Amino acid sequence: MTYSEALQYLTAHGQEHLLRFYDTLLPQQQEKLLGQIADLGLGRPQFRDRSALTQERGRFSPLGALTLEEIRANEETYRKIGMDAIRDAKVGAVLLAGGQGSRLGFDHPKGMFNMGKTRDLYIFQCLIQNLMRVTDEAEAYVPLLIMTSEQNDAETRAFLKEHDYFGYSADNVHFFKQETEPAVDEAGKILMNAPDQIVLSPNGNGGWFSSMQRAGLLKTVEELGIEWLNVFAVDNVLQQIADPVFIGATIASGCASGGKVVSKAAPDERVGVLCLEDNKPSIVEYYEMTEEMRTLRNEDGSLAYRFGVILNYLFRVDALMDTLGSDFPLHIAHKKIPYINQEGKYVKPEEPNGYKFETLVLDMVHMQDSCLAFEVERAKEFAPVKNATGVDSVETAQALLEQNGVVL
């Protein structure tokens, strides 16, 4: 893109201020800025009318799950189906690791956080060891695709290489960067944080598959013959990855996707619930649930909307291909966003001053024709590390690790 093309493009969308400092930049800085402008996609709704982004939800109804009892009764069958898929190289794992540990007071990739008390035990290490329990049993590797961010990519790669991938095969580890979205101020103007730098933020966990496509990894997936991708979050240290029973049950069900769920501890627990929306699988966030939904009970007294998601999903690759190019709902977050003003002065706001846009993996679930809700034991598979103290904290996760026999 040339300067004149950029000016014409930006002027048509009311964003020509992005070229305000162009004449002060070195040639390589000018080239960098023009490249960012070319990737903006200003014709999308968030740059025209934020109110158009408000997602109209459909009609919710409960979705039953394959319960712990039902899973135990058929565990041997499911395990064989899952193990066969792993040994036939039909399963890949996708680790969503683009976040920083800032809420933990840790200014590095969250996966580098040390959970140990008497020894080093990093979050990445916990997850890879969980995966290796399966690959050791199967005597076959599962390709591990790790999504980083622009901010933490180099540090994540260096850390895992330094630790020899905690015993995993380096040939079976692939990295890709999460795509970004520009942030805007209250008036919808795109913000800059340097004369040659637009404010770009990770586009949310719903962008993982399109980010894989952009990185060229879908070709790798095709070449390897992978048919199923198990997607999971970095911040659950008990996350069971490429779980053969989960994989086998989802394949046996004929569903296009599966989601691990735990029974809610209480009606008002702050967790998204796997359900149906207009008769398609979906996730309703806790703040979207009405009092009637929160308290609705089945005939046996159990909560009708009781299966909370833990961000561990299994997707059939051919069904995911149909989501590429789809208009994902964009979720808006009102944030404090540092920026440079008209004079080029760096400003660090004390109050929210703009908006960031994200896509969420829960919307990818709703794009599937079917989803198997697969219940797991909370104490064995759900130890989120979101806060420094209190609920879902380092301390609560450490206690659960110890409860599951992990030496800290």
Short mmCIF file of C-alpha atoms in Angstrom, two decimals:
data_model
loop_
_atom_site.label_atom_id
_atom_site.label_comp_id
_atom_site.label_asym_id
_atom_site.label_seq_id
_atom_site.Cartn_x
_atom_site.Cartn_y
_atom_site.Cartn_z
CA MET A 1 0.00 0.00 0.00
CA THR A 2 1.33 3.43 -0.95
CA TYR A 3 0.87 6.63 1.03
CA SER A 4 -1.75 7.96 -1.41
CA GLU A 5 -3.68 4.68 -1.30
CA ALA A 6 -3.56 4.71 2.49
CA LEU A 7 -4.77 8.31 2.66
CA GLN A 8 -7.67 7.62 0.32
CA TYR A 9 -8.62 4.46 2.26
CA LEU A 10 -8.42 6.12 5.68
CA THR A 11 -10.25 9.28 4.57
CA ALA A 12 -13.15 7.19 3.28
CA HIS A 13 -13.53 5.74 6.80
CA GLY A 14 -12.72 8.84 8.87
CA GLN A 15 -9.39 7.49 10.15
CA GLU A 16 -6.91 9.74 8.28
CA HIS A 17 -5.38 10.85 11.61
CA LEU A 18 -3.30 7.65 11.50
CA LEU A 19 -1.02 9.39 8.99
CA ARG A 20 -0.56 12.49 11.16
CA PHE A 21 3.09 11.74 11.93
CA TYR A 22 3.95 10.07 8.60
CA ASP A 23 6.34 12.79 7.38
CA THR A 24 8.40 12.56 10.60
CA LEU A 25 9.07 8.82 10.20
CA LEU A 26 12.07 7.02 8.77
CA PRO A 27 11.40 5.01 5.56
CA GLN A 28 11.25 1.68 7.41
CA GLN A 29 8.83 3.17 9.96
CA GLN A 30 6.63 4.48 7.15
CA GLU A 31 6.58 1.02 5.58
CA LYS A 32 5.64 -0.54 8.92
CA LEU A 33 2.73 1.89 9.42
CA LEU A 34 1.40 1.40 5.88
CA GLY A 35 1.49 -2.36 6.44
CA GLN A 36 -0.62 -2.00 9.58
CA ILE A 37 -3.12 0.22 7.77
CA ALA A 38 -3.45 -2.29 4.92
CA ASP A 39 -4.53 -4.97 7.44
CA LEU A 40 -7.17 -2.90 9.27
CA GLY A 41 -10.35 -4.02 7.50
CA LEU A 42 -12.13 -0.73 8.11
CA GLY A 43 -15.31 -1.84 6.37
CA ARG A 44 -16.27 -3.99 9.36
CA PRO A 45 -19.10 -3.01 11.74
CA GLN A 46 -16.97 -2.02 14.75
CA PHE A 47 -15.59 0.92 12.79
CA ARG A 48 -19.01 2.08 11.59
CA ASP A 49 -21.43 1.65 14.45
CA ARG A 50 -20.61 -0.03 17.75
CA SER A 51 -24.30 -0.47 18.54
CA ALA A 52 -24.50 -2.80 15.53
CA LEU A 53 -22.21 -5.17 17.40
CA THR A 54 -24.70 -5.82 20.18
CA GLN A 55 -25.39 -9.49 19.84
CA GLU A 56 -29.03 -10.46 19.87
CA ARG A 57 -29.29 -13.74 21.73
CA GLY A 58 -31.83 -16.35 20.76
CA ARG A 59 -34.06 -18.61 22.83
CA PHE A 60 -32.14 -20.62 25.41
CA SER A 61 -33.00 -24.12 26.58
CA PRO A 62 -31.10 -26.65 28.74
CA LEU A 63 -28.71 -29.16 27.23
CA GLY A 64 -28.12 -32.46 28.96
CA ALA A 65 -24.66 -33.95 29.34
CA LEU A 66 -22.99 -37.31 29.23
CA THR A 67 -22.78 -37.67 33.00
CA LEU A 68 -19.97 -39.07 35.11
CA GLU A 69 -21.99 -42.23 35.72
CA GLU A 70 -22.68 -42.78 32.01
CA ILE A 71 -19.03 -42.14 31.14
CA ARG A 72 -17.81 -44.67 33.74
CA ALA A 73 -20.23 -47.29 32.38
CA ASN A 74 -18.76 -46.97 28.87
CA GLU A 75 -15.25 -45.77 29.68
CA GLU A 76 -13.44 -48.77 28.23
CA THR A 77 -15.23 -48.43 24.89
CA TYR A 78 -14.66 -44.68 24.70
CA ARG A 79 -11.00 -45.03 25.67
CA LYS A 80 -10.35 -47.53 22.87
CA ILE A 81 -11.99 -45.29 20.25
CA GLY A 82 -9.99 -42.30 21.50
CA MET A 83 -6.70 -44.19 21.69
CA ASP A 84 -7.18 -45.53 18.17
CA ALA A 85 -7.73 -41.95 16.91
CA ILE A 86 -4.55 -40.79 18.67
CA ARG A 87 -2.47 -43.69 17.38
CA ASP A 88 -3.82 -43.08 13.88
CA ALA A 89 -2.54 -39.46 14.17
CA LYS A 90 -6.03 -38.00 13.84
CA VAL A 91 -5.83 -35.76 16.94
CA GLY A 92 -4.04 -32.45 17.52
CA ALA A 93 -3.96 -30.22 20.60
CA VAL A 94 -4.18 -26.43 20.59
CA LEU A 95 -2.91 -24.53 23.63
CA LEU A 96 -4.27 -20.97 23.93
CA ALA A 97 -1.31 -19.24 25.58
CA GLY A 98 -1.39 -15.65 24.36
CA GLY A 99 -1.96 -14.08 27.78
CA GLN A 100 0.33 -12.43 30.28
CA GLY A 101 0.34 -13.15 34.02
CA SER A 102 -0.38 -9.53 34.96
CA ARG A 103 -3.25 -10.43 37.30
CA LEU A 104 -0.81 -12.66 39.16
CA GLY A 105 1.68 -9.79 39.49
CA PHE A 106 3.83 -11.61 36.92
CA ASP A 107 4.96 -9.62 33.89
CA HIS A 108 5.68 -12.61 31.64
CA PRO A 109 3.64 -15.18 29.69
CA LYS A 110 1.21 -16.83 32.10
CA GLY A 111 2.46 -20.29 31.16
CA MET A 112 5.86 -19.40 32.63
CA PHE A 113 4.42 -18.86 36.11
CA ASN A 114 6.00 -21.13 38.72
CA MET A 115 3.42 -23.07 40.76
CA GLY A 116 6.05 -24.90 42.82
CA LYS A 117 6.68 -24.56 46.55
CA THR A 118 9.80 -26.68 47.03
CA ARG A 119 10.69 -27.18 43.36
CA ASP A 120 10.13 -25.49 40.02
CA LEU A 121 6.80 -26.43 38.48
CA TYR A 122 5.67 -24.09 35.72
CA ILE A 123 2.16 -23.93 34.27
CA PHE A 124 3.50 -24.97 30.86
CA GLN A 125 5.19 -27.90 32.57
CA CYS A 126 1.94 -29.01 34.26
CA LEU A 127 0.06 -29.00 30.96
CA ILE A 128 2.73 -30.77 28.93
CA GLN A 129 3.09 -33.45 31.59
CA ASN A 130 -0.68 -33.96 31.52
CA LEU A 131 -0.48 -34.42 27.75
CA MET A 132 2.49 -36.78 28.01
CA ARG A 133 0.55 -39.15 30.25
CA VAL A 134 -1.68 -39.79 27.24
CA THR A 135 1.07 -39.88 24.60
CA ASP A 136 3.18 -42.24 26.73
CA GLU A 137 0.25 -44.62 27.06
CA ALA A 138 -0.56 -44.37 23.35
CA GLU A 139 3.12 -44.55 22.38
CA ALA A 140 2.31 -41.87 19.81
CA TYR A 141 2.74 -38.11 19.75
CA VAL A 142 -0.09 -35.59 19.50
CA PRO A 143 0.95 -32.46 17.58
CA LEU A 144 0.89 -29.54 20.03
CA LEU A 145 0.04 -26.19 18.45
CA ILE A 146 0.70 -23.26 20.77
CA MET A 147 -1.00 -19.92 20.20
CA THR A 148 1.10 -17.01 21.44
CA SER A 149 0.61 -13.25 21.09
CA GLU A 150 2.73 -10.55 19.54
CA GLN A 151 3.64 -9.55 23.08
CA ASN A 152 4.74 -12.93 24.42
CA ASP A 153 5.75 -14.99 21.36
CA ALA A 154 9.53 -14.62 21.58
CA GLU A 155 9.64 -15.16 25.34
CA THR A 156 7.37 -18.22 25.16
CA ARG A 157 9.43 -19.87 22.43
CA ALA A 158 12.71 -19.17 24.23
CA PHE A 159 11.38 -20.46 27.57
CA LEU A 160 10.10 -23.75 26.17
CA LYS A 161 13.26 -24.31 24.14
CA GLU A 162 15.40 -23.57 27.21
CA HIS A 163 13.47 -26.22 29.17
CA ASP A 164 13.61 -28.71 26.29
CA TYR A 165 9.80 -28.55 25.99
CA PHE A 166 9.63 -30.37 29.35
CA GLY A 167 10.37 -33.66 27.63
CA TYR A 168 7.95 -33.32 24.72
CA SER A 169 9.12 -33.85 21.14
CA ALA A 170 10.23 -30.49 19.69
CA ASP A 171 9.31 -31.79 16.22
CA ASN A 172 5.70 -32.03 17.38
CA VAL A 173 5.46 -28.49 18.76
CA HIS A 174 4.24 -25.72 16.44
CA PHE A 175 3.78 -22.04 17.29
CA PHE A 176 1.47 -19.45 15.79
CA LYS A 177 0.59 -15.90 16.76
CA GLN A 178 -2.87 -14.72 17.67
CA GLU A 179 -4.31 -12.13 15.31
CA THR A 180 -4.93 -8.61 16.53
CA GLU A 181 -7.65 -5.98 16.37
CA PRO A 182 -7.13 -2.21 16.56
CA ALA A 183 -8.47 -0.37 19.61
CA VAL A 184 -10.61 2.77 19.28
CA ASP A 185 -11.37 5.78 21.47
CA GLU A 186 -14.83 6.79 22.67
CA ALA A 187 -15.51 8.48 19.30
CA GLY A 188 -14.51 5.41 17.29
CA LYS A 189 -11.13 6.78 16.20
CA ILE A 190 -8.33 4.20 16.09
CA LEU A 191 -5.69 4.85 18.74
CA MET A 192 -1.92 4.97 18.26
CA ASN A 193 0.74 4.35 20.90
CA ALA A 194 3.69 5.57 18.81
CA PRO A 195 3.97 7.66 15.62
CA ASP A 196 4.43 4.44 13.61
CA GLN A 197 2.34 2.08 15.73
CA ILE A 198 -1.41 1.51 15.86
CA VAL A 199 -2.75 0.13 19.16
CA LEU A 200 -3.31 -3.53 18.35
CA SER A 201 -4.72 -6.00 20.88
CA PRO A 202 -5.13 -9.80 20.71
CA ASN A 203 -8.45 -10.61 19.04
CA GLY A 204 -9.71 -13.01 21.72
CA ASN A 205 -9.67 -16.80 21.97
CA GLY A 206 -12.27 -17.18 19.22
CA GLY A 207 -9.65 -16.22 16.64
CA TRP A 208 -7.45 -19.25 17.17
CA PHE A 209 -8.49 -21.15 14.03
CA SER A 210 -8.27 -18.19 11.66
CA SER A 211 -4.91 -17.35 13.27
CA MET A 212 -3.77 -20.90 12.46
CA GLN A 213 -4.87 -20.39 8.88
CA ARG A 214 -2.99 -17.10 8.61
CA ALA A 215 0.15 -18.76 9.99
CA GLY A 216 -0.06 -21.54 7.38
CA LEU A 217 -0.70 -24.25 9.98
CA LEU A 218 -3.91 -25.52 8.39
CA LYS A 219 -1.69 -26.93 5.66
CA THR A 220 0.26 -28.76 8.37
CA VAL A 221 -3.00 -30.05 9.87
CA GLU A 222 -4.06 -31.33 6.44
CA GLU A 223 -0.68 -32.91 5.69
CA LEU A 224 -0.67 -34.71 9.05
CA GLY A 225 -4.21 -35.99 8.51
CA ILE A 226 -5.53 -34.44 11.73
CA GLU A 227 -9.33 -34.76 11.97
CA TRP A 228 -9.92 -33.50 15.53
CA LEU A 229 -8.46 -30.54 17.44
CA ASN A 230 -8.61 -30.37 21.23
CA VAL A 231 -8.51 -26.70 22.27
CA PHE A 232 -7.72 -25.72 25.84
CA ALA A 233 -6.69 -22.74 27.96
CA VAL A 234 -3.32 -22.15 29.56
CA ASP A 235 -4.65 -21.15 32.98
CA ASN A 236 -6.08 -24.49 34.17
CA VAL A 237 -3.20 -26.55 35.58
CA LEU A 238 -5.34 -29.71 35.87
CA GLN A 239 -6.43 -29.47 32.24
CA GLN A 240 -6.52 -32.97 30.74
CA ILE A 241 -5.41 -32.77 27.12
CA ALA A 242 -6.14 -35.22 24.29
CA ASP A 243 -8.16 -37.19 26.84
CA PRO A 244 -8.91 -40.45 24.97
CA VAL A 245 -12.19 -41.01 26.83
CA PHE A 246 -13.44 -37.52 25.87
CA ILE A 247 -12.29 -37.98 22.28
CA GLY A 248 -13.84 -41.44 22.03
CA ALA A 249 -17.15 -40.33 23.51
CA THR A 250 -17.39 -37.37 21.12
CA ILE A 251 -16.59 -39.54 18.10
CA ALA A 252 -19.09 -42.19 19.24
CA SER A 253 -21.80 -39.54 19.71
CA GLY A 254 -21.54 -38.41 16.10
CA CYS A 255 -21.34 -34.79 17.26
CA ALA A 256 -19.24 -32.20 15.42
CA SER A 257 -17.80 -30.95 18.70
CA GLY A 258 -17.53 -31.70 22.40
CA GLY A 259 -17.09 -29.59 25.49
CA LYS A 260 -15.87 -30.61 28.92
CA VAL A 261 -18.18 -29.38 31.68
CA VAL A 262 -18.41 -29.48 35.46
CA SER A 263 -21.56 -29.41 37.55
CA LYS A 264 -22.07 -25.95 39.00
CA ALA A 265 -21.35 -25.67 42.71
CA ALA A 266 -24.30 -23.29 43.21
CA PRO A 267 -26.99 -21.60 41.08
CA ASP A 268 -25.17 -18.25 41.19
CA GLU A 269 -21.67 -19.57 40.40
CA ARG A 270 -20.01 -17.25 37.88
CA VAL A 271 -19.43 -19.68 35.05
CA GLY A 272 -20.72 -19.95 31.49
CA VAL A 273 -23.11 -22.83 30.90
CA LEU A 274 -23.28 -25.13 27.88
CA CYS A 275 -26.87 -25.11 26.63
CA LEU A 276 -28.95 -24.77 23.47
CA GLU A 277 -29.72 -21.48 21.75
CA ASP A 278 -32.37 -21.71 19.05
CA ASN A 279 -31.78 -25.48 19.16
CA LYS A 280 -28.04 -25.18 18.39
CA PRO A 281 -25.24 -25.70 20.94
CA SER A 282 -24.26 -22.51 22.69
CA ILE A 283 -22.87 -21.04 25.89
CA VAL A 284 -24.76 -18.58 28.03
CA GLU A 285 -22.59 -16.42 30.28
CA TYR A 286 -23.51 -16.21 33.95
CA TYR A 287 -24.41 -12.50 33.63
CA GLU A 288 -26.79 -13.27 30.74
CA MET A 289 -28.81 -15.79 32.74
CA THR A 290 -32.15 -14.75 34.16
CA GLU A 291 -33.10 -15.64 37.72
CA GLU A 292 -35.50 -18.22 36.28
CA MET A 293 -32.68 -19.86 34.29
CA ARG A 294 -30.33 -19.86 37.28
CA THR A 295 -32.83 -21.56 39.56
CA LEU A 296 -34.72 -23.81 37.11
CA ARG A 297 -34.55 -27.45 38.24
CA ASN A 298 -35.15 -30.84 36.68
CA GLU A 299 -37.60 -33.37 38.11
CA ASP A 300 -34.78 -34.97 40.13
CA GLY A 301 -33.99 -31.62 41.76
CA SER A 302 -30.77 -30.93 39.83
CA LEU A 303 -30.19 -27.56 38.18
CA ALA A 304 -31.42 -27.52 34.58
CA TYR A 305 -28.61 -25.14 33.56
CA ARG A 306 -25.88 -26.79 35.57
CA PHE A 307 -23.08 -27.75 33.21
CA GLY A 308 -20.39 -25.07 33.41
CA VAL A 309 -17.70 -24.92 30.73
CA ILE A 310 -13.96 -25.07 31.56
CA LEU A 311 -12.59 -24.06 28.13
CA ASN A 312 -11.66 -27.52 26.93
CA TYR A 313 -13.29 -28.27 23.58
CA LEU A 314 -12.94 -30.84 20.84
CA PHE A 315 -13.74 -29.75 17.28
CA ARG A 316 -13.95 -31.74 14.08
CA VAL A 317 -11.59 -30.05 11.61
CA ASP A 318 -13.91 -30.28 8.60
CA ALA A 319 -16.64 -28.51 10.58
CA LEU A 320 -14.17 -25.81 11.64
CA MET A 321 -13.30 -25.14 8.01
CA ASP A 322 -16.86 -23.93 7.50
CA THR A 323 -16.32 -21.19 10.12
CA LEU A 324 -13.47 -19.55 8.18
CA GLY A 325 -14.59 -16.27 6.68
CA SER A 326 -17.68 -16.19 8.91
CA ASP A 327 -18.59 -12.99 10.71
CA PHE A 328 -17.89 -13.84 14.33
CA PRO A 329 -19.77 -11.77 16.90
CA LEU A 330 -17.41 -9.15 18.32
CA HIS A 331 -17.43 -8.60 22.06
CA ILE A 332 -16.61 -5.09 23.25
CA ALA A 333 -14.49 -4.32 26.32
CA HIS A 334 -14.29 -0.79 27.75
CA LYS A 335 -10.64 -0.40 28.81
CA LYS A 336 -7.92 1.99 29.93
CA ILE A 337 -5.78 2.16 26.79
CA PRO A 338 -2.47 4.10 26.70
CA TYR A 339 -2.09 6.21 23.55
CA ILE A 340 -0.34 9.22 22.00
CA ASN A 341 -2.34 12.42 21.60
CA GLN A 342 -2.37 14.88 18.68
CA GLU A 343 0.93 16.36 19.80
CA GLY A 344 2.56 12.93 19.99
CA LYS A 345 2.63 12.91 23.79
CA TYR A 346 2.19 9.50 25.48
CA VAL A 347 -0.88 9.40 27.71
CA LYS A 348 -1.63 6.71 30.32
CA PRO A 349 -5.31 7.15 31.25
CA GLU A 350 -6.64 6.59 34.76
CA GLU A 351 -10.18 5.83 33.56
CA PRO A 352 -11.45 3.71 30.64
CA ASN A 353 -11.01 5.76 27.48
CA GLY A 354 -11.63 3.35 24.63
CA TYR A 355 -12.75 -0.02 23.37
CA LYS A 356 -11.07 -3.31 22.48
CA PHE A 357 -12.77 -5.95 20.35
CA GLU A 358 -12.59 -9.72 20.85
CA THR A 359 -13.98 -12.89 19.37
CA LEU A 360 -14.67 -15.76 21.78
CA VAL A 361 -14.38 -19.51 21.37
CA LEU A 362 -17.88 -19.89 22.81
CA ASP A 363 -19.23 -18.39 19.57
CA MET A 364 -17.36 -21.07 17.64
CA VAL A 365 -19.33 -23.67 19.62
CA HIS A 366 -22.57 -22.03 18.45
CA MET A 367 -21.42 -22.38 14.82
CA GLN A 368 -21.39 -26.18 15.18
CA ASP A 369 -24.43 -28.31 14.41
CA SER A 370 -23.96 -30.37 17.57
CA CYS A 371 -21.89 -30.51 20.74
CA LEU A 372 -21.50 -33.29 23.30
CA ALA A 373 -21.43 -31.96 26.86
CA PHE A 374 -18.96 -34.27 28.63
CA GLU A 375 -19.01 -34.07 32.43
CA VAL A 376 -15.73 -34.27 34.36
CA GLU A 377 -14.88 -34.21 38.05
CA ARG A 378 -14.19 -30.64 39.11
CA ALA A 379 -11.57 -31.58 41.70
CA LYS A 380 -9.62 -33.59 39.12
CA GLU A 381 -9.79 -31.35 36.05
CA PHE A 382 -10.56 -27.77 37.06
CA ALA A 383 -7.89 -25.73 38.83
CA PRO A 384 -7.91 -22.27 37.20
CA VAL A 385 -5.11 -19.81 37.97
CA LYS A 386 -6.72 -16.43 37.35
CA ASN A 387 -5.98 -14.38 40.47
CA ALA A 388 -3.07 -13.88 42.85
CA THR A 389 -5.26 -14.59 45.88
CA GLY A 390 -8.82 -15.65 46.71
CA VAL A 391 -11.11 -17.55 44.33
CA ASP A 392 -9.44 -19.32 41.37
CA SER A 393 -6.03 -18.25 42.65
CA VAL A 394 -2.51 -19.62 42.81
CA GLU A 395 -3.25 -20.96 46.32
CA THR A 396 -6.47 -22.76 45.38
CA ALA A 397 -4.80 -24.29 42.30
CA GLN A 398 -1.80 -25.41 44.37
CA ALA A 399 -4.14 -27.10 46.85
CA LEU A 400 -5.89 -28.96 44.02
CA LEU A 401 -2.59 -30.02 42.47
CA GLU A 402 -1.50 -31.48 45.83
CA GLN A 403 -4.91 -33.14 46.23
CA ASN A 404 -4.23 -34.88 42.91
CA GLY A 405 -0.84 -36.16 44.04
CA VAL A 406 1.37 -33.54 42.38
CA VAL A 407 4.42 -32.72 44.48
CA LEU A 408 4.97 -28.97 44.75
#
